[in-house]
Coordinates of C-alpha atoms in Angstrom, one line a residue:
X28 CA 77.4 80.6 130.4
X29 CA 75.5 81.5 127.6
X30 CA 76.2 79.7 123.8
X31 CA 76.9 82.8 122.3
X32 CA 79.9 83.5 124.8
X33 CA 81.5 80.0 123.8
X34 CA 81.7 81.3 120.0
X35 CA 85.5 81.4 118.2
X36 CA 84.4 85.0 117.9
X37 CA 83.7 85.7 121.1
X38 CA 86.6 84.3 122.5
X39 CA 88.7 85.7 119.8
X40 CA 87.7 89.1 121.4
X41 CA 88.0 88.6 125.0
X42 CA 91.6 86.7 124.3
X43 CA 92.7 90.5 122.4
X44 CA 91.3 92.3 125.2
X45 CA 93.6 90.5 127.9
X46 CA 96.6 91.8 125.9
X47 CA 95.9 95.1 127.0
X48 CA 98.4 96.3 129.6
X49 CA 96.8 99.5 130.1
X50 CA 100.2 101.5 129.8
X51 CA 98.1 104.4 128.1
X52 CA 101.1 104.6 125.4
X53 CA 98.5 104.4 122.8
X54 CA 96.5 107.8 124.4
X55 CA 98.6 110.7 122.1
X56 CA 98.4 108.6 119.1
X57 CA 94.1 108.0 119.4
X58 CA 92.8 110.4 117.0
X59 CA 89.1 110.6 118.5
X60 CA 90.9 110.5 122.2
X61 CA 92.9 113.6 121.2
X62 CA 89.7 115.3 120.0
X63 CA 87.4 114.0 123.0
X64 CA 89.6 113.5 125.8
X65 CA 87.7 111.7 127.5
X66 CA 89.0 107.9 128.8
X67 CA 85.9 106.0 127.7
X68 CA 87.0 107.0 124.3
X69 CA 90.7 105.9 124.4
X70 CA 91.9 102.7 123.0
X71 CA 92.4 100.7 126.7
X72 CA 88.8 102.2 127.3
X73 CA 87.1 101.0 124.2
X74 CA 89.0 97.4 125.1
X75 CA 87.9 97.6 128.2
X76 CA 83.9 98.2 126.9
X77 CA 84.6 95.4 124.6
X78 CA 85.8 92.8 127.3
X79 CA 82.6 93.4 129.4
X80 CA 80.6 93.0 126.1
X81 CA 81.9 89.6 125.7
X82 CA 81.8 88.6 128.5
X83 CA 77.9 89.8 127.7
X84 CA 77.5 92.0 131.1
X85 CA 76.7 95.0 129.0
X86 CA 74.2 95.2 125.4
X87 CA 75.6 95.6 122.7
X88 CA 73.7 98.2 121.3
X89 CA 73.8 102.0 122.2
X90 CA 77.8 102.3 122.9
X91 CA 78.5 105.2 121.5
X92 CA 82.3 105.5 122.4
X93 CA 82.5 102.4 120.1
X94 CA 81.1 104.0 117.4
X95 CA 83.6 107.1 117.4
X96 CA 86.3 104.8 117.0
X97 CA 88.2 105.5 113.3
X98 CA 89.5 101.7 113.4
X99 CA 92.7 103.8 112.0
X100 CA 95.4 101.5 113.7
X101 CA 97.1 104.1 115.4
X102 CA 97.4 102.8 118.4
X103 CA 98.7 99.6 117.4
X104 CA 101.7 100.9 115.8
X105 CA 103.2 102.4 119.2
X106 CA 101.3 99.5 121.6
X107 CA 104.0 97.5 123.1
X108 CA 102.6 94.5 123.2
X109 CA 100.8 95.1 119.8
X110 CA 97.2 94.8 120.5
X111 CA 95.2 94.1 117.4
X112 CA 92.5 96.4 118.4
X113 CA 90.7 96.9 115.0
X114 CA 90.6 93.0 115.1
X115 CA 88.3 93.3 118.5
X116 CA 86.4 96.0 117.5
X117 CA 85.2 94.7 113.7
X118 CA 84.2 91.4 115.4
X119 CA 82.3 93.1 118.4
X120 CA 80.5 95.5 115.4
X121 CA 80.0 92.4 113.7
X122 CA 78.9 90.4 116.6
X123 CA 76.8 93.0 118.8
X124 CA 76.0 96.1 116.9
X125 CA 77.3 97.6 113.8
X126 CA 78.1 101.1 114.2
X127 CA 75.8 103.5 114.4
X128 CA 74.7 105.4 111.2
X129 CA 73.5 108.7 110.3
X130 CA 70.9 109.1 107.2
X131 CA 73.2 110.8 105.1
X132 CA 76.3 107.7 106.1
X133 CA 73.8 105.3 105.5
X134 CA 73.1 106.7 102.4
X135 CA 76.5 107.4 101.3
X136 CA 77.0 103.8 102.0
X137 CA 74.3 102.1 100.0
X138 CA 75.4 104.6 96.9
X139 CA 78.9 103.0 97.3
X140 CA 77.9 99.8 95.9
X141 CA 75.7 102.3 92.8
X142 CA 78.7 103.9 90.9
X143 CA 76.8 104.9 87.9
X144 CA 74.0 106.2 89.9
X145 CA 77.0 108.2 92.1
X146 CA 78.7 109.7 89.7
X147 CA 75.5 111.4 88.4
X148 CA 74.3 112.8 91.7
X149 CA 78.0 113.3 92.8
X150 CA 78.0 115.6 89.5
X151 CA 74.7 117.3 90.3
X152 CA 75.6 118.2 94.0
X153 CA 79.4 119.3 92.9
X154 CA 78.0 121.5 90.1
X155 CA 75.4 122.9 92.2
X156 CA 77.7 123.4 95.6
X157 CA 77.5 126.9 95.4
X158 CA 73.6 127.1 96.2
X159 CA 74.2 124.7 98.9
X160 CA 74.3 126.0 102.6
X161 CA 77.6 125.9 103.7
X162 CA 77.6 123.4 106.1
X163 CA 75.9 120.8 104.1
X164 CA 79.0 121.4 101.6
X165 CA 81.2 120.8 104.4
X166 CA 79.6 117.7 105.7
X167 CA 79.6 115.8 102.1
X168 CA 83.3 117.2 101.3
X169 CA 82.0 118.9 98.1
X170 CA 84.3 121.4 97.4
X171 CA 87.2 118.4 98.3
X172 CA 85.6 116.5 95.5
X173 CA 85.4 119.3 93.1
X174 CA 89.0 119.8 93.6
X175 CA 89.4 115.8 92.5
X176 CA 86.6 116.6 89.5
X177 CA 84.6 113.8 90.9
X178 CA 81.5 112.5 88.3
X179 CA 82.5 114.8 85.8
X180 CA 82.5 112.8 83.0
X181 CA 83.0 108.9 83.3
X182 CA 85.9 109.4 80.5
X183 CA 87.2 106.3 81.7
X184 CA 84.2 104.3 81.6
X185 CA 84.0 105.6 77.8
X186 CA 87.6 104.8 77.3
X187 CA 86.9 100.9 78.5
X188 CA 83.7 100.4 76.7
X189 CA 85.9 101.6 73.6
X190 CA 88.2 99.0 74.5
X191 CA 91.4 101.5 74.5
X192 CA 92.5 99.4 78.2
X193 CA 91.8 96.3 77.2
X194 CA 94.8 93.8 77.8
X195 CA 96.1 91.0 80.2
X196 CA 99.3 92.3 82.1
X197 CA 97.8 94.0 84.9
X198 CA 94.1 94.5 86.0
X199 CA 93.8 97.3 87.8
X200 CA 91.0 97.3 90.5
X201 CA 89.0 100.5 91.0
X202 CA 85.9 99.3 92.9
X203 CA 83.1 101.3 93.5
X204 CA 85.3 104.6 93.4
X205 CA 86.4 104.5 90.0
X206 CA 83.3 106.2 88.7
X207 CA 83.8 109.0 91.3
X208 CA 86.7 109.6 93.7
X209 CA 89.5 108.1 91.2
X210 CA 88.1 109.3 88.2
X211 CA 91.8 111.2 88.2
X212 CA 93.5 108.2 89.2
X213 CA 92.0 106.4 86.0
X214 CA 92.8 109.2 83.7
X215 CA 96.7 109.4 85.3
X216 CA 97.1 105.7 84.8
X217 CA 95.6 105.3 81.2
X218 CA 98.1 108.4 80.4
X219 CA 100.7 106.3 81.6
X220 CA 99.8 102.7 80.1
X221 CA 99.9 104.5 77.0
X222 CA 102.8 106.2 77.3
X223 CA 105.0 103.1 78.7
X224 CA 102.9 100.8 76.5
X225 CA 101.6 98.6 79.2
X226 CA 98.3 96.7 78.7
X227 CA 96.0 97.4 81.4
X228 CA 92.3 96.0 81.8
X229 CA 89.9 98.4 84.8
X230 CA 87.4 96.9 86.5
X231 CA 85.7 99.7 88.3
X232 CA 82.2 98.0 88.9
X233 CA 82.5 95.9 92.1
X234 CA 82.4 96.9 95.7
X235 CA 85.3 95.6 97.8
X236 CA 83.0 95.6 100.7
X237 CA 85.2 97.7 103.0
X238 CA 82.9 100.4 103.8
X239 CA 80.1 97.8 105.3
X240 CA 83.2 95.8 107.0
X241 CA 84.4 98.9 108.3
X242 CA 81.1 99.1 109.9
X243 CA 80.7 95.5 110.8
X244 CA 77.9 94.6 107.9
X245 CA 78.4 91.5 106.6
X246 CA 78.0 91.9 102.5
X247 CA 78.4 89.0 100.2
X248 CA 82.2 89.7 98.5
X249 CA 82.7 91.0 94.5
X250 CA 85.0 88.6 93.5
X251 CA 86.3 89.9 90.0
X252 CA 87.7 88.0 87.2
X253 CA 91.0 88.3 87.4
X254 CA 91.6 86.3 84.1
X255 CA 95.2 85.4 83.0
X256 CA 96.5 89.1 84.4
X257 CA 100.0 88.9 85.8
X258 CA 99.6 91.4 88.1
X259 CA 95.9 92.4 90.0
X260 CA 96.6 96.3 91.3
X261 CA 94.6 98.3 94.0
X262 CA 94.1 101.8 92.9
X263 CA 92.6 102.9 96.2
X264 CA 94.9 101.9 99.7
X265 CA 91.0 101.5 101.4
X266 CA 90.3 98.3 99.6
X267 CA 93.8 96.8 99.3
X268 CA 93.4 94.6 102.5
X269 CA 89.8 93.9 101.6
X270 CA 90.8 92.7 98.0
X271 CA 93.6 90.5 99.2
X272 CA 91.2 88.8 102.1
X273 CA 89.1 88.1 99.1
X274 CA 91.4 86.9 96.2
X275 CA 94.1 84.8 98.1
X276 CA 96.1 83.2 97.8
X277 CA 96.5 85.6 94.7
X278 CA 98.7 88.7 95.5
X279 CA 96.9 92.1 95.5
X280 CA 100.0 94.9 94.6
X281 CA 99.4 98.4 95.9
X282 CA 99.0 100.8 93.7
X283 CA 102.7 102.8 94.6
X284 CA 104.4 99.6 94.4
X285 CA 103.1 98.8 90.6
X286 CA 104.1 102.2 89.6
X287 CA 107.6 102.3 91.1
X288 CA 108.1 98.5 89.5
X289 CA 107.0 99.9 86.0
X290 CA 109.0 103.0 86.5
X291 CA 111.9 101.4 87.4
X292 CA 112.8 100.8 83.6
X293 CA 111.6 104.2 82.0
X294 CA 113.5 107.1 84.2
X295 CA 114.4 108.2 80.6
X296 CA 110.8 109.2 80.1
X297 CA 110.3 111.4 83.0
X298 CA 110.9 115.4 82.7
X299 CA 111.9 117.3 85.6
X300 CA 109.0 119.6 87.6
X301 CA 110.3 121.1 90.4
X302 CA 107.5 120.8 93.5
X303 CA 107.4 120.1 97.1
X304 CA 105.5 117.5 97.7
X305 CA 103.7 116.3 101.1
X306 CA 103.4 112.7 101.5
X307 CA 100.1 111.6 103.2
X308 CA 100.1 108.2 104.4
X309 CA 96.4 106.9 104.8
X310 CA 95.4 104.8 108.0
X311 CA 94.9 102.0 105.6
X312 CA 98.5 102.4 103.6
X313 CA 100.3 102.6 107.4
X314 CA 98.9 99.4 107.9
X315 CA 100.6 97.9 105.3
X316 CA 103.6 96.0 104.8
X317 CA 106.3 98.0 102.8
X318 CA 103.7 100.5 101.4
X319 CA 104.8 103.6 103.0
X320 CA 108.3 102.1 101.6
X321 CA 107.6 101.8 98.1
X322 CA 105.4 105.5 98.0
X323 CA 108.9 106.9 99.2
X324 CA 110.8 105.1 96.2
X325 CA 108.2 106.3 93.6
X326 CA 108.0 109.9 94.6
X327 CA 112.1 109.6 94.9
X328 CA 112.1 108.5 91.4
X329 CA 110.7 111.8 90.0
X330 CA 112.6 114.6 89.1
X331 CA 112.5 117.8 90.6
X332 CA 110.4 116.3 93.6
X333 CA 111.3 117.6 96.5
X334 CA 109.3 115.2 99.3
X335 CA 108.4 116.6 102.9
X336 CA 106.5 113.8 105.4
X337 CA 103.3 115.3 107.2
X338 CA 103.5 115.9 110.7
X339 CA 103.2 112.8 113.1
X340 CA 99.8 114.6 114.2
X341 CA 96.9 113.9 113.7
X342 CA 97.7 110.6 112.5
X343 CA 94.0 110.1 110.9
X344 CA 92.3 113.2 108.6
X345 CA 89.2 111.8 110.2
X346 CA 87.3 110.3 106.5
X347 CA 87.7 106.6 107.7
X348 CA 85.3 105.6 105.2
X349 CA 81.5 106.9 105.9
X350 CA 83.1 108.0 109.0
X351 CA 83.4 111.8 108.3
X352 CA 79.0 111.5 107.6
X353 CA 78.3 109.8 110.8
X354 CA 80.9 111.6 112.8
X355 CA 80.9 114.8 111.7
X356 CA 82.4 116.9 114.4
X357 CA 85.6 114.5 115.3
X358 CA 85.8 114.6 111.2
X359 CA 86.2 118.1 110.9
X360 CA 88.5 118.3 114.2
X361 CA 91.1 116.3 112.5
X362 CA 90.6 117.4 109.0
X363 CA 90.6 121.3 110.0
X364 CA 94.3 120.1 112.0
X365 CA 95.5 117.9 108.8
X366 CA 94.9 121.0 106.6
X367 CA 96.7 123.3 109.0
X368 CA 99.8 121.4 109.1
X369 CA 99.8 120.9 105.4
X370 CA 99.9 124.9 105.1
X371 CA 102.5 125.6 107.4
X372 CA 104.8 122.7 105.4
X373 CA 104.7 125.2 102.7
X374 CA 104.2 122.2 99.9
X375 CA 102.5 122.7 96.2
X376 CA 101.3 119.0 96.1
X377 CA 99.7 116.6 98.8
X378 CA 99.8 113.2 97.1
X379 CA 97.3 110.4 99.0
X380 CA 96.2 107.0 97.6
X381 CA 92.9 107.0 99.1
X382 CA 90.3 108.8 97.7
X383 CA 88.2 109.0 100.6
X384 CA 91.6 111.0 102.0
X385 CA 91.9 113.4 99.2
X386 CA 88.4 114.5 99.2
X387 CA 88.7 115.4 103.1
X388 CA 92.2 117.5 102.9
X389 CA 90.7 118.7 100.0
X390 CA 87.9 120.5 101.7
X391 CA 90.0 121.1 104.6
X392 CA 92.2 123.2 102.8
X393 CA 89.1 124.7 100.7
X394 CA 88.2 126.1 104.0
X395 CA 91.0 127.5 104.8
X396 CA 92.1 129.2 101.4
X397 CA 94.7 126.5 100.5
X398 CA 95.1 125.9 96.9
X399 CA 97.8 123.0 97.6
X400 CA 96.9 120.2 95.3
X401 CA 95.7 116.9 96.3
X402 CA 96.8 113.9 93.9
X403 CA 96.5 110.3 93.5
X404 CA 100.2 109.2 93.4
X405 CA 99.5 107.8 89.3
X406 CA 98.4 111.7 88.7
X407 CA 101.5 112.9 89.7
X408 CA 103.6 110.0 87.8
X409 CA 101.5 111.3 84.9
X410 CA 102.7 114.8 85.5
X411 CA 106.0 113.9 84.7
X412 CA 105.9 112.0 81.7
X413 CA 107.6 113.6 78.7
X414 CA 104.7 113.7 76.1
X415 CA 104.8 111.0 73.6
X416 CA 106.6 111.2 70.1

């Protein structure tokens, strides 16, 4: 027996694997299953992989069913004996091989932990989409991220450095996506600190490292300064778990459940506009506790909203991080599905705390003629603020 197979790790994986009953409950609810069909590519056939990897009969490099895995969760929710599978599989990317990347993932990835230097090429390629071929818009989700007017401006950043969101009650995390995909989100929340006089301090620099995790890269953690805030907020659903594995044992709110909390006491603020409203729960936000819960509560709190649930299927629009540039083809499958059952719900708005997710319905529905809006839940909040006297 070999040193490396006596490692916590190691065991950790082949322990997870033995849970497995091989029921095949989990098949329907596998979004890359769905689109491949193929067994190797189901949840009790990427366990199965991972238990002869540990067990070190097979290399750990060169398994590409692994590497078509979303690491969405799905399957856990409906397993009955509640295999962590996303456990196994970071540790086996970790341990053996990180997932495979393309050039343009890889790249996406290393401009992650750039903002500045995203939001000016992000602004280039957007502006310049139209002279693009079209499948090279498609891949990179351009016209999804003209829809959220990605790097078109940094008015936020100007807005901080003016000190106009300077204050200690809540410090609102943005990561590497505040410069780009929640450039809205920033906007919508300022609007609303301003309008419900909260003091708010954004820290959009760091990297919450869930992009190379999700890939099994080790990267040293951002740990911001969380100061003497009494609440630390995570604008995007993709970095909540990430933030709170870094900053315990200090509590990490999602972003719905600090905008229903500070809504709770200004209903007299909020004007009525009618829309019907699809709620898009991201793989991420699924996954955690009470989430889903308090996104029902907010968009319940705001008049005129009438909210309609996404079908069960597909449970993943197939982003998944850098997913969408290094699997391109079970991307689009999922996205192209996503965008079909958001048209036939007949809703004005799709609201989604994950940027990552808005960009990909966005271009989804770009493709097929939608003009359905795509908001960051603190956009829509915003929308239905009576203006200030």
């Amino acid at each position: 027996m070999s040193p490396q197979f006596t490692t916590a790790a190691n065991r950790e994986i082949r322990a997870i694997t033995e849970q497995c009953v091989m029921c095949g409950l989990c098949l329907p609810h596998c979004p890359s299953y769905r689109v491949a069909q193929q067994e190797a590519e189901s949840p009790r056939g990427r366990l199965a992989l991972m238990a002869r990897m540990a067990s070190e009969e097979l290399a750990g490099a060169g398994q590409p069913t692994l590497d078509t895995c979303l690491a969405c969760g799905s399957c856990e929710q409906v397993c009955p004996p509640g295999v962590p599978l996303v456990r196994a599989l970071m540790l086996t990317r970790t341990i053996y091989a990180s997932a495979t990347e393309t050039i343009l993932g890889r790249v996406g990835r290393r401009l992650a932990r750039q903002p500045r230097v995203s939001q000016v090429l992000l602004r280039s390629l957007v502006a310049a989409r139209s002279l693009l071929p079209r499948p090279w818009r498609r891949r990179m989700n351009l016209d999804g991220l003209a829809r959220l007017n990605c790097g078109q401006g940094g008015r936020a950043s100007r807005m901080a450095a003016a000190g106009l969101i300077e204050g200690g009650e809540s410090l609102i995390l943005a990561g590497c996506a505040g410069e780009t995909l929640e450039v809205g989100a920033i906007a919508a929340l300022l609007r609303i600190a301003d309008r419900l006089q909260l003091p708010l301090r954004i820290e959009q620099q760091g990297c919450c490292g869930a992009l190379a995790a999700h890939l099994g890269q080790a990267r040293p953690a951002y740990i911001p300064d969380t100061g003497e805030a009494q609440a630390v907020v995570a604008i995007n659903s993709g970095c909540t778990a990430q933030w709170r594995q870094h900053l315990a044992p200090r509590e990490v709110t999602p972003i719905a459940q600090w905008l229903q909390q500070r809504l709770a006491a200004a209903a007299s603020l909020l004007v009525k506009r009618t829309a019907r409203v699809g709620i898009h729960l991201p793989c991420s936000q699924r996954t955690l506790a009470g989430e889903t819960v308090a996104l029902r509560q907010l968009l319940a709190m705001l008049p005129g909203v009438d909210c309609v649930s996404l079908p069960a299927q597909p449970t993943c629009c197939g982003a998944a991080g850098t997913y969408f540039l290094n699997q391109p083809e079970i991307s689009q499958r999922l996205a192209d599905e996503m965008a079909c059952a958001i048209a036939g719900l007949g809703v004005d708005i799709v609201v989604s705390s994950n940027g990552g997710c808005r960009a990909q319905i966005g271009q989804a529905l770009h493709e097929i003629g939608s003009q359905v809006r795509v908001l960051h839940p603190a956009e829509l909040v915003a929308l239905h603020l009576a203006a200030g006297g």
